[in-house]
mmCIF file of C-alpha atoms and ligand atoms in Angstrom:
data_model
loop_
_atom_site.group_PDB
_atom_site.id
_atom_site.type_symbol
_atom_site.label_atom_id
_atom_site.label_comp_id
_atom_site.label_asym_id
_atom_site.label_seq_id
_atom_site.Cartn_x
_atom_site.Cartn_y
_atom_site.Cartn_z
ATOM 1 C CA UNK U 1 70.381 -114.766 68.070
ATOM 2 C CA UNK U 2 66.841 -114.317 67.193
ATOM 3 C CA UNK U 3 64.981 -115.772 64.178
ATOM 4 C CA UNK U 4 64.643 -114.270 61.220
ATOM 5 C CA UNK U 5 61.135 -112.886 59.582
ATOM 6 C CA UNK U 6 61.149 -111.828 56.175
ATOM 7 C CA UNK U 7 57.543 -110.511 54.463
ATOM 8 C CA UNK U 8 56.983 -108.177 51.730
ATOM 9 C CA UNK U 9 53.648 -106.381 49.831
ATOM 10 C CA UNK U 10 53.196 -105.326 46.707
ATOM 11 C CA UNK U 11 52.385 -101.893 46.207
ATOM 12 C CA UNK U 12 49.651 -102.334 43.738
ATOM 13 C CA UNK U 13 46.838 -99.823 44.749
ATOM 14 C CA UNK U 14 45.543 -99.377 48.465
ATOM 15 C CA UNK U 15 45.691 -102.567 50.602
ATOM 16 C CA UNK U 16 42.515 -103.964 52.203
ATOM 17 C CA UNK U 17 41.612 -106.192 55.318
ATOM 18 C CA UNK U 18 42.427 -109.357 53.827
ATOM 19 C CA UNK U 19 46.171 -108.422 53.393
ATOM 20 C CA UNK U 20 45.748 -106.926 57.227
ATOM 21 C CA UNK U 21 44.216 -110.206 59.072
ATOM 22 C CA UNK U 22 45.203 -112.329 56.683
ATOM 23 C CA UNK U 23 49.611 -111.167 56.589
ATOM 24 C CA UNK U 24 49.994 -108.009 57.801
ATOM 25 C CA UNK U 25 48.960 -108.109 61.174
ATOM 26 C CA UNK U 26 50.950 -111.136 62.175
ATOM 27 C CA UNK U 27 54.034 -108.570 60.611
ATOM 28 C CA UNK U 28 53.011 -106.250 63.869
ATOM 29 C CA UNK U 29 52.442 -109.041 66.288
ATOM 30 C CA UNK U 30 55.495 -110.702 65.775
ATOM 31 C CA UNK U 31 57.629 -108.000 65.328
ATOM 32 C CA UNK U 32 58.776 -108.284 69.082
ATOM 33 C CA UNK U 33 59.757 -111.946 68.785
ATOM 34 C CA UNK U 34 62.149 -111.759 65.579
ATOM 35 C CA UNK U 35 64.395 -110.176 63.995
ATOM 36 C CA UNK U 36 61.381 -109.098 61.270
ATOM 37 C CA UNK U 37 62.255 -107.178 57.986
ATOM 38 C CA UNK U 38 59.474 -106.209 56.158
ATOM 39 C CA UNK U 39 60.320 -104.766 52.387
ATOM 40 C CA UNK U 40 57.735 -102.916 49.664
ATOM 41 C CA UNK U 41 57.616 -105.679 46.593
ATOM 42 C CA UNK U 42 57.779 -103.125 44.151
ATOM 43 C CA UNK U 43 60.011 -105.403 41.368
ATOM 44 C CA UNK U 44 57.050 -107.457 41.941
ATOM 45 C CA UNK U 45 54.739 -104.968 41.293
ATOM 46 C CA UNK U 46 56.220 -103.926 37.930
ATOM 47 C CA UNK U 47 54.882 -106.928 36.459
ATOM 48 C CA UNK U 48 51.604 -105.565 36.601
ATOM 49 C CA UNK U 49 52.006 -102.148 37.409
ATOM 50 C CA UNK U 50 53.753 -100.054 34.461
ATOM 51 C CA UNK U 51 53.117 -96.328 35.103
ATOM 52 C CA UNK U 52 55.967 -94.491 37.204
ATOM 53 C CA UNK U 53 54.205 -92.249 39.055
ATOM 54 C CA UNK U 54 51.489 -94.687 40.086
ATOM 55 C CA UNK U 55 54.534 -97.066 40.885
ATOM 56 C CA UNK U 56 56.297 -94.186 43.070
ATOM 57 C CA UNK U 57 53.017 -93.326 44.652
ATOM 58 C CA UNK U 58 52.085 -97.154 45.793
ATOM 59 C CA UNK U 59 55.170 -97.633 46.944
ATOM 60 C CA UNK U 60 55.098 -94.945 49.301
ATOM 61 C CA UNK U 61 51.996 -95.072 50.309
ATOM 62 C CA UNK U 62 52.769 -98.724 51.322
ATOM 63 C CA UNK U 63 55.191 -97.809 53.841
ATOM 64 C CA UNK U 64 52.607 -95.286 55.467
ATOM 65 C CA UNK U 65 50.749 -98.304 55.592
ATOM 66 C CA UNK U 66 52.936 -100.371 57.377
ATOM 67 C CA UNK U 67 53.356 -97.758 59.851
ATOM 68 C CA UNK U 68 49.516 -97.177 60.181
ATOM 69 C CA UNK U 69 49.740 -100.371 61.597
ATOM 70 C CA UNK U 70 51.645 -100.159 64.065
ATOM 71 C CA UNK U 71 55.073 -101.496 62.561
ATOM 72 C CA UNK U 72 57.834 -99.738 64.506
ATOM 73 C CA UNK U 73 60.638 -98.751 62.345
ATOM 74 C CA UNK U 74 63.039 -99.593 65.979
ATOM 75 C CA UNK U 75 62.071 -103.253 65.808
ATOM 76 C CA UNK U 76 61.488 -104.234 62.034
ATOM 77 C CA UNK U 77 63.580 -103.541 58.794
ATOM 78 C CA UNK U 78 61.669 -101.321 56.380
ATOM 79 C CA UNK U 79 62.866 -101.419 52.851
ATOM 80 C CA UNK U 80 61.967 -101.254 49.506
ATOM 81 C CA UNK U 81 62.904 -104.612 47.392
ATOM 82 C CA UNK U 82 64.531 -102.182 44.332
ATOM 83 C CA UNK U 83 67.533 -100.942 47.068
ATOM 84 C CA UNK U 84 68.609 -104.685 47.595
ATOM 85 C CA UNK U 85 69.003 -105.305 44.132
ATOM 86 C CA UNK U 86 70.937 -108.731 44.926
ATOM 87 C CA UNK U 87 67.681 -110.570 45.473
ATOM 88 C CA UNK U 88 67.159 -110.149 41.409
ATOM 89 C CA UNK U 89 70.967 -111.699 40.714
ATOM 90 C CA UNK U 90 69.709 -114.462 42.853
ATOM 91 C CA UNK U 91 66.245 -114.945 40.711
ATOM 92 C CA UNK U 92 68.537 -115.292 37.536
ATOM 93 C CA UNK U 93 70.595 -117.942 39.375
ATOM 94 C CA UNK U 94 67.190 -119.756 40.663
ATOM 95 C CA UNK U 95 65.385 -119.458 37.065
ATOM 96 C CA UNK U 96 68.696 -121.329 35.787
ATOM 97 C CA UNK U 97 68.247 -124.279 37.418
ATOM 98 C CA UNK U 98 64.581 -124.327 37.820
ATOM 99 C CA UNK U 99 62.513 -126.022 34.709
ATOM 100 C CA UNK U 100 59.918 -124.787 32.746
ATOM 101 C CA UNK U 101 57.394 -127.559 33.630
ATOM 102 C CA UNK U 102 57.852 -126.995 36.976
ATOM 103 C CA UNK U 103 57.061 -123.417 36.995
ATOM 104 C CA UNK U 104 53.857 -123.788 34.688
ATOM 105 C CA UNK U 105 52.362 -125.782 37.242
ATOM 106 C CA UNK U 106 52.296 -122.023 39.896
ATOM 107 C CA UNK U 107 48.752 -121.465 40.007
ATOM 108 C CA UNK U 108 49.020 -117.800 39.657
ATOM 109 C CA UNK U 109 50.638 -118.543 36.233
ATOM 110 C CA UNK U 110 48.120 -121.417 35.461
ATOM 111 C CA UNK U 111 45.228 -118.532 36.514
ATOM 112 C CA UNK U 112 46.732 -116.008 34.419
ATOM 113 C CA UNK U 113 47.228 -118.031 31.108
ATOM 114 C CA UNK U 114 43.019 -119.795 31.681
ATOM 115 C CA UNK U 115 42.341 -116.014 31.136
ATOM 116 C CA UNK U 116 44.014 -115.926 28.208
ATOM 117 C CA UNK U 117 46.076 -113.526 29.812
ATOM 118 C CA UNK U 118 49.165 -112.227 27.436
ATOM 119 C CA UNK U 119 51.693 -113.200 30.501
ATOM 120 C CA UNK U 120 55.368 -111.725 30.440
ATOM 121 C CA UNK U 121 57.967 -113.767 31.844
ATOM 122 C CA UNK U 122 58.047 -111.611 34.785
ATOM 123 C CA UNK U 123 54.619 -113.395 36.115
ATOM 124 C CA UNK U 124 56.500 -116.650 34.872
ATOM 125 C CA UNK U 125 59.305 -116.291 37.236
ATOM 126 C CA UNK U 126 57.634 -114.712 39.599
ATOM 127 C CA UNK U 127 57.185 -117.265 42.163
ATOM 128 C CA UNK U 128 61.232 -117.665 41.873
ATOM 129 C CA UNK U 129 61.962 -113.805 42.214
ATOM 130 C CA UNK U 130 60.162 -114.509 45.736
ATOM 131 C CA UNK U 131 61.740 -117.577 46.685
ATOM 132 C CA UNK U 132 65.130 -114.918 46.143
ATOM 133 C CA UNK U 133 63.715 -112.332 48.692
ATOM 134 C CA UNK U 134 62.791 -115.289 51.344
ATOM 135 C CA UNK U 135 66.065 -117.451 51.152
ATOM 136 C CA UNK U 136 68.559 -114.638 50.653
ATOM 137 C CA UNK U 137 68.036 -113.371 53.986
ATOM 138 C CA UNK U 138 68.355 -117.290 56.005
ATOM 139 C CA UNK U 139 64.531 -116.470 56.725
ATOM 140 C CA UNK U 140 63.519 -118.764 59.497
ATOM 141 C CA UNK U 141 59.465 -117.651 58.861
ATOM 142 C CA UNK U 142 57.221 -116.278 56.422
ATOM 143 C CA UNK U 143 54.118 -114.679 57.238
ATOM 144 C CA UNK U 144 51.507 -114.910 54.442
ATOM 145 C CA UNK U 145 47.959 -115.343 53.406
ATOM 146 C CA UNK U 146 46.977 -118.613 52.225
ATOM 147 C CA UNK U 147 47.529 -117.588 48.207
ATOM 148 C CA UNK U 148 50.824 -117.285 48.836
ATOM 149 C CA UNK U 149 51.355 -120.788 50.350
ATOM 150 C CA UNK U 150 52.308 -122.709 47.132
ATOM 151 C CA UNK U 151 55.069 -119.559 46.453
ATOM 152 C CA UNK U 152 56.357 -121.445 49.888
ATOM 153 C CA UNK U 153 56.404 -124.497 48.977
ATOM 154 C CA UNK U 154 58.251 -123.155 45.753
ATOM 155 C CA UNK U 155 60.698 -121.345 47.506
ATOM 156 C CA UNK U 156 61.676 -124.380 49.762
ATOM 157 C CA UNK U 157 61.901 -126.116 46.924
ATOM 158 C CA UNK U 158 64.035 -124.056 45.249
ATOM 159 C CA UNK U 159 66.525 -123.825 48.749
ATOM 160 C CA UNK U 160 66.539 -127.641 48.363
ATOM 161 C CA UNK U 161 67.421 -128.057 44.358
ATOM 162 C CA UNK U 162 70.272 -125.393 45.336
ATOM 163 C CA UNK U 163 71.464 -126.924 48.493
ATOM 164 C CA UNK U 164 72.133 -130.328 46.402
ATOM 165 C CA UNK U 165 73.395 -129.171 43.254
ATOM 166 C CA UNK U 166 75.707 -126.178 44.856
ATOM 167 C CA UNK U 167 76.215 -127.254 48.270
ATOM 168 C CA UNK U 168 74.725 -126.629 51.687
ATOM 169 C CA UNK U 169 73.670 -122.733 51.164
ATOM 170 C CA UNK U 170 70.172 -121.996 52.211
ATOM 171 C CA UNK U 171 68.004 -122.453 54.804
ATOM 172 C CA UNK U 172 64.086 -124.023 54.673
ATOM 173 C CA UNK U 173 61.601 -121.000 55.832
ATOM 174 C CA UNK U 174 58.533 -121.881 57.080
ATOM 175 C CA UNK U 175 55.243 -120.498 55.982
ATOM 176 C CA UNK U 176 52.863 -118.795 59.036
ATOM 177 C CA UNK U 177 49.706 -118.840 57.907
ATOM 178 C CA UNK U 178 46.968 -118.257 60.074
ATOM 179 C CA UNK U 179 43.880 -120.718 59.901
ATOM 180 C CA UNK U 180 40.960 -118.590 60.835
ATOM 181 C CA UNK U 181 41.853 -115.802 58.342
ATOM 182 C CA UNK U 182 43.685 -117.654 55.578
ATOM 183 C CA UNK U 183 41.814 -116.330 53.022
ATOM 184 C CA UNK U 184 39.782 -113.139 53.908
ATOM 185 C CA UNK U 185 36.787 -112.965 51.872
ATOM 186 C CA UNK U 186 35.290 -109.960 50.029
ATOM 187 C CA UNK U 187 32.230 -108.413 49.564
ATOM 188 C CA UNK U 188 31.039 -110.387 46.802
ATOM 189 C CA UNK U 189 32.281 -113.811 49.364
ATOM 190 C CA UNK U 190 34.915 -114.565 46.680
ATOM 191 C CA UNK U 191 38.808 -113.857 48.140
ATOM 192 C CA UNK U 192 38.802 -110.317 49.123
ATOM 193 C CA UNK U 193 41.329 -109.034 45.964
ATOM 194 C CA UNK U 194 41.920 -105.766 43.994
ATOM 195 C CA UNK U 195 41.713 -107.416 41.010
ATOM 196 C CA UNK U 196 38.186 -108.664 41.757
ATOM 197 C CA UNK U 197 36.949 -105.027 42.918
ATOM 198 C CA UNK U 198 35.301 -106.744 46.046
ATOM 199 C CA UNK U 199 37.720 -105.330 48.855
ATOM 200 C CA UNK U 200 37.493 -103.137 51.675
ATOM 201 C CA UNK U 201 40.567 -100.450 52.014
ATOM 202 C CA UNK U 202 42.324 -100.730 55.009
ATOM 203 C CA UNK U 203 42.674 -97.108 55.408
ATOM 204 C CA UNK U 204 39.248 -96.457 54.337
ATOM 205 C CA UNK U 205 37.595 -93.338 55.467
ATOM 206 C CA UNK U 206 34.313 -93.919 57.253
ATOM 207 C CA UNK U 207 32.225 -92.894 53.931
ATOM 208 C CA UNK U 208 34.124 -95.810 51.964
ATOM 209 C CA UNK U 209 33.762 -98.306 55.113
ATOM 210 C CA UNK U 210 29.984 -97.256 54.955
ATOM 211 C CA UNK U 211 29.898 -97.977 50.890
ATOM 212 C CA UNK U 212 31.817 -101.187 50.618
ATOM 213 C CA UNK U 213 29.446 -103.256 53.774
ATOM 214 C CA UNK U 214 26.211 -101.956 52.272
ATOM 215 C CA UNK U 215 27.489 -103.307 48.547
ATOM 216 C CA UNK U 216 28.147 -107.069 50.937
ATOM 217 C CA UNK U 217 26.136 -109.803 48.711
ATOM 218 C CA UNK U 218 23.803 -110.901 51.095
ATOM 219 C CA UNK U 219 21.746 -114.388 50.525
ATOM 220 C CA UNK U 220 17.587 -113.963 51.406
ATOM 221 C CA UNK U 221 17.506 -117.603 51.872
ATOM 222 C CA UNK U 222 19.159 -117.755 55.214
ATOM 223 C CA UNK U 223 18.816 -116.055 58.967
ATOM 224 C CA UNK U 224 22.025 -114.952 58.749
ATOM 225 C CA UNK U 225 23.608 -112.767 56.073
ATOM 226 C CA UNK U 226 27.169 -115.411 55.398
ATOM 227 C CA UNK U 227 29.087 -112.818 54.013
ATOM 228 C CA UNK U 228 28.758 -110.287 56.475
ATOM 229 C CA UNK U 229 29.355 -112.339 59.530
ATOM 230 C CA UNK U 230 32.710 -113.448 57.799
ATOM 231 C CA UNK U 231 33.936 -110.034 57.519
ATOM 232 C CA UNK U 232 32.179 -109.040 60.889
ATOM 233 C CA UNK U 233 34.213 -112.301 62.826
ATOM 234 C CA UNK U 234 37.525 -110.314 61.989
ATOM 235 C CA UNK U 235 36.186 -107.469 63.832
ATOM 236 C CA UNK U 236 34.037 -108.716 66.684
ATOM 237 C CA UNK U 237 34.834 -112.156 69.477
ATOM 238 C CA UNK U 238 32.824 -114.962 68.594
ATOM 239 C CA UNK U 239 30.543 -115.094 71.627
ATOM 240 C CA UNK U 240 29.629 -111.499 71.073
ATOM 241 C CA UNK U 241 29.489 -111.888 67.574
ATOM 242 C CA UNK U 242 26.824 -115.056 67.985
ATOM 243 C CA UNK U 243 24.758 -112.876 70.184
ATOM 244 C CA UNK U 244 24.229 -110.033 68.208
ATOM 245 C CA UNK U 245 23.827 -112.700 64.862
ATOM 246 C CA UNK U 246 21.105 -114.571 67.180
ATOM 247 C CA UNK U 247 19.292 -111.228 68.395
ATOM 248 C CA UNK U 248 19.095 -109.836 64.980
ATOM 249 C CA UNK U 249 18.101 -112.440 63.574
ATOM 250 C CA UNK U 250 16.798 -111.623 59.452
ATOM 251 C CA UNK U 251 17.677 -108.169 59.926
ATOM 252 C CA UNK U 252 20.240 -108.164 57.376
ATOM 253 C CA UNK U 253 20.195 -103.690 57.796
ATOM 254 C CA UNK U 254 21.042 -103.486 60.922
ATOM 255 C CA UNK U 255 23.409 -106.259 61.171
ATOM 256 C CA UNK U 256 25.546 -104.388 58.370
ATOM 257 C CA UNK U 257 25.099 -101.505 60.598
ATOM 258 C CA UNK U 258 26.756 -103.290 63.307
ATOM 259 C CA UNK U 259 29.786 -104.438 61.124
ATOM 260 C CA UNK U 260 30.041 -100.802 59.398
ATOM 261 C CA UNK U 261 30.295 -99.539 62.960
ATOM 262 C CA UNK U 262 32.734 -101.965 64.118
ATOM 263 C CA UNK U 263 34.686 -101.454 61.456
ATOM 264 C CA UNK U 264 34.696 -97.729 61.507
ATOM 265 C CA UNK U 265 36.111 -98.546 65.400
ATOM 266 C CA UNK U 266 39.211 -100.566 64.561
ATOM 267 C CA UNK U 267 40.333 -98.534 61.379
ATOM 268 C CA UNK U 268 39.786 -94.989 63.202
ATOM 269 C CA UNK U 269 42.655 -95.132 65.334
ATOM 270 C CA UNK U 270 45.245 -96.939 62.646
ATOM 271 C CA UNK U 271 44.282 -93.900 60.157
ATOM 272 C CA UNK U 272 45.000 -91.917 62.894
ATOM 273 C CA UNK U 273 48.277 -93.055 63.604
ATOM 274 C CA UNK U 274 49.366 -93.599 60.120
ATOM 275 C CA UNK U 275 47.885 -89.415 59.191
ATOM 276 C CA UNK U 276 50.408 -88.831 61.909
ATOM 277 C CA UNK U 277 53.608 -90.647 60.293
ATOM 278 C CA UNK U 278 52.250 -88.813 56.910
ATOM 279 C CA UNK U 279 52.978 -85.601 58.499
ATOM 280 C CA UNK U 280 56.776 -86.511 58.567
ATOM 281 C CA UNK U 281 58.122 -87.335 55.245
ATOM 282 C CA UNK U 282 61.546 -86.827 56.057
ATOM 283 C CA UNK U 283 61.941 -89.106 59.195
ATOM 284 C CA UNK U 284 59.796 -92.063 56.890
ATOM 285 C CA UNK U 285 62.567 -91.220 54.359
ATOM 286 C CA UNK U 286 65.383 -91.137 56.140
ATOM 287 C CA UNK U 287 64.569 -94.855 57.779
ATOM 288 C CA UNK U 288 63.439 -96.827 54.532
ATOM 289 C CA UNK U 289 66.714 -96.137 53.106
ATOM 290 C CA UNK U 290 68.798 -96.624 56.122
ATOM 291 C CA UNK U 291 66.725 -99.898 56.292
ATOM 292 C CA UNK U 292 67.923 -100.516 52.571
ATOM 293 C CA UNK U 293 71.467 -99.919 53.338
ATOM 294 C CA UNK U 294 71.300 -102.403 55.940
ATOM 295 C CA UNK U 295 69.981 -105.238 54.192
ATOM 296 C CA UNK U 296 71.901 -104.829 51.340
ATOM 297 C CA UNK U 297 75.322 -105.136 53.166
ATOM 298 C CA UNK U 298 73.506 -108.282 54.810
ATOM 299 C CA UNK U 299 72.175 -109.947 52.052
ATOM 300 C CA UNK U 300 75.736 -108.828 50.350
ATOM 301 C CA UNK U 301 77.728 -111.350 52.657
ATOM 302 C CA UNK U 302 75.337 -113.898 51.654
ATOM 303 C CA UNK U 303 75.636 -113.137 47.778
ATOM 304 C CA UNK U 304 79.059 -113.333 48.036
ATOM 305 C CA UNK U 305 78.671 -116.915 49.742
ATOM 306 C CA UNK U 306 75.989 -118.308 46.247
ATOM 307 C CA UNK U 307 78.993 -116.736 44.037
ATOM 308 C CA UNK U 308 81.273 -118.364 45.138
ATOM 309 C CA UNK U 309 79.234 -121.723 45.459
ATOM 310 C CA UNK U 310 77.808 -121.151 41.856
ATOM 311 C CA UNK U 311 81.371 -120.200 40.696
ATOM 312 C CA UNK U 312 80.079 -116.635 39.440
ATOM 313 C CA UNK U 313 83.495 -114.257 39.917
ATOM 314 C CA UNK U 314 83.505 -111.790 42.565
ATOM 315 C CA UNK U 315 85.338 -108.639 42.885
ATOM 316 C CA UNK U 316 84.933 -106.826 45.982
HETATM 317 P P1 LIG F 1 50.223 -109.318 48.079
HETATM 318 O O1 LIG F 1 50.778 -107.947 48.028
HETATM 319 O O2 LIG F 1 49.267 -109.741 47.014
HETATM 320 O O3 LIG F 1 49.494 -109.550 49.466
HETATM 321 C C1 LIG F 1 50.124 -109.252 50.695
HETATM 322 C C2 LIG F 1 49.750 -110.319 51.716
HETATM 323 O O4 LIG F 1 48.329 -110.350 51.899
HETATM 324 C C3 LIG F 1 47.864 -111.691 51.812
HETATM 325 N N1 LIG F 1 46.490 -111.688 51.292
HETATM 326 C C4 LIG F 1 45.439 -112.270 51.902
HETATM 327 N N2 LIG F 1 45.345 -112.978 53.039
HETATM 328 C C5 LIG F 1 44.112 -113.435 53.400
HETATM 329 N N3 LIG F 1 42.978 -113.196 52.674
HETATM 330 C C6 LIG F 1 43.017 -112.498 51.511
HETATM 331 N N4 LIG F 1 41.909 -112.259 50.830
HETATM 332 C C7 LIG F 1 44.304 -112.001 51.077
HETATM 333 N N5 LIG F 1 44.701 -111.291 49.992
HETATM 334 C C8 LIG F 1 46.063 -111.110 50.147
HETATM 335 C C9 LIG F 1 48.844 -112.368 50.867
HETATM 336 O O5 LIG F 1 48.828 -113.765 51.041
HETATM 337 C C10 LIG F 1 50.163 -111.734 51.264
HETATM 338 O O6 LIG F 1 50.740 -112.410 52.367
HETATM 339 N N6 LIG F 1 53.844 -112.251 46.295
HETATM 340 C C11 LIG F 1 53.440 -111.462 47.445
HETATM 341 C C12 LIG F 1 54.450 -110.391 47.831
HETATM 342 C C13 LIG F 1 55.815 -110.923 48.080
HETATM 343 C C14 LIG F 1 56.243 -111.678 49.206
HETATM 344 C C15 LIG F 1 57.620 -111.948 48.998
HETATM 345 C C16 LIG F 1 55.599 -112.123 50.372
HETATM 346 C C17 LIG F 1 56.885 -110.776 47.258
HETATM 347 N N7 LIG F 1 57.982 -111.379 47.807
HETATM 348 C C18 LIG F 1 58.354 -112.652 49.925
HETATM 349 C C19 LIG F 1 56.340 -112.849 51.280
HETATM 350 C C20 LIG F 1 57.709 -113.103 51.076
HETATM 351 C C21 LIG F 1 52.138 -110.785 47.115
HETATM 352 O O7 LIG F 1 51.840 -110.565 45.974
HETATM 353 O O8 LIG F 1 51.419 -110.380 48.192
#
């Protein structure tokens, strides 16, 4: 039987090339060497996003996303977290026997309250809502960015404090995060994020590709312009990449011109392809919720497994 790949996005506004090199594009790569399901976080989402028709629309758009990329709805689960509705039964179950200590030390909680931040408890149990989506499915790998990584070590945790207070029940996932593109950064050299406004849209059209390079913070002290060779490495091989850097030496315009080209070259034919899939709602429909009815009877079997560990009643 193959392994098991579980990953999931939140649809909060357009998604940019750090999610791609940094998560997403492992979610293509691998999808031929496990058994990958791939949902839209959108219970996620609803801690910060509280509008239903920008909720609707992100989530949708997501999926377009996914198959912009090339994620082939034959080969990986597509589903929206909200039809397996299990995996917030299990969060309850987690959040009981988790502490509060524990969870205060998540860094996107300890970010969150040093902004002074008016936090609900959803971004409190967050990390354990996750750790619910991951171990409900026996996920054998997780591929994520580096910000996700301590939500790993959280959700492993979590399997663990289960496992010994209920019983053998879950398996330990392991995190796949790739080195080189761990943390993507923007165009101000921070982590490329929508909440710092410093991103570059995925799907961008060649007018918004064009925008976001020439806004890249460049340094005057140095040759070479940091911040856009970062971005430019995801684009371009190294070797290539050095020669152009070496033989452009100072020319900070031109180099950007390089990268906005480059750029305009790899996201062409992935707007392309997902235009295409936007022409046919009904098929893109029709496959998210089979995908949902799938998982759910899955992760079903499993739920009835933690019930009957936990000693919760179940009626079939
Ligand atoms: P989200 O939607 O913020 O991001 C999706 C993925 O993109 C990665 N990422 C980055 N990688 C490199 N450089 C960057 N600048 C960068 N910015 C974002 C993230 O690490 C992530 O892998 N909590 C998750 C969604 C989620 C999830 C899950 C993921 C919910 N349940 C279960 C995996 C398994 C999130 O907010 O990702």
């Amino acid at each position: 039987m193959s392994k098991i790949l579980v990953s999931g996005v939140k649809p909060t506004g357009r998604p940019h090339i750090g999610n791609y090199f940094g998560a997403m594009k492992q979610f293509v790569e691998l999808q031929n060497k496990y058994e990958s399901r791939i949902f839209v976080a959108n219970l996620h989402a609803l801690t910060t996003v509280q509008n239903k028709e920008e909720l609707l629309r992100s989530s949708r758009e997501i999926v377009l996303d996914f198959l912009g990329i090339g994620l082939d709805p034959q080969k990986t689960t597509l589903y929206y977290q909200s039809d397996v509705p299990h995996v917030a039964e299990l969060a309850w179950i987690f959040e009981s026997i988790t502490t509060i200590p524990y969870l205060m030390r998540a860094h996107a909680f300890k970010d969150a309250e040093a902004k002074n931040k008016e936090i609900n408890a959803g971004v409190f149990n967050y990390p354990l809502l996750m750790a619910a989506d991951i171990l409900v499915h026996d996920a054998d790998v997780v591929p994520v960015g580096q910000d996700q990584k301590q939500h790993l070590e959280i959700t492993r945790d979590t399997a663990e404090k289960f496992n010994r207070t209920f019983g053998e029940t879950f398996k330990l996932p392991e995190p796949l995060i790739l080195e080189s593109v761990a943390t993507v950064p923007g165009t101000d050299g921070q982590k490329m994020s929508k909440s710092y406004n410093n991103i570059i849209p995925l799907f961008a059209t060649d007018e918004e590709i064009e925008s976001a390079v020439m806004s890249i913070v460049t340094d005057s002290s140095s040759d070479v312009p940091r911040n856009v060779y970062a971005i430019h490495s995801l684009v371009r091989d190294k070797s290539s990449l050095d020669k152009l850097y070496e033989e452009k030496k100072g020319k900070y315009k031109e180099l950007k011109e390089a990268l906005i080209g480059d750029l305009q070259q790899f996201i062409g034919p992935m707007r392309e392809l997902r235009s295409e899939w936007a022409a046919r709602p009904d098929e893109v429909d029709k496959f998210i919720s089979e995908g949902g009815m799938r998982m759910r009877e899955v992760v079903h079997k499993k739920m009835v497994d933690v019930r009957n560990k936990v000693g919760l009643i179940h009626h079939e």
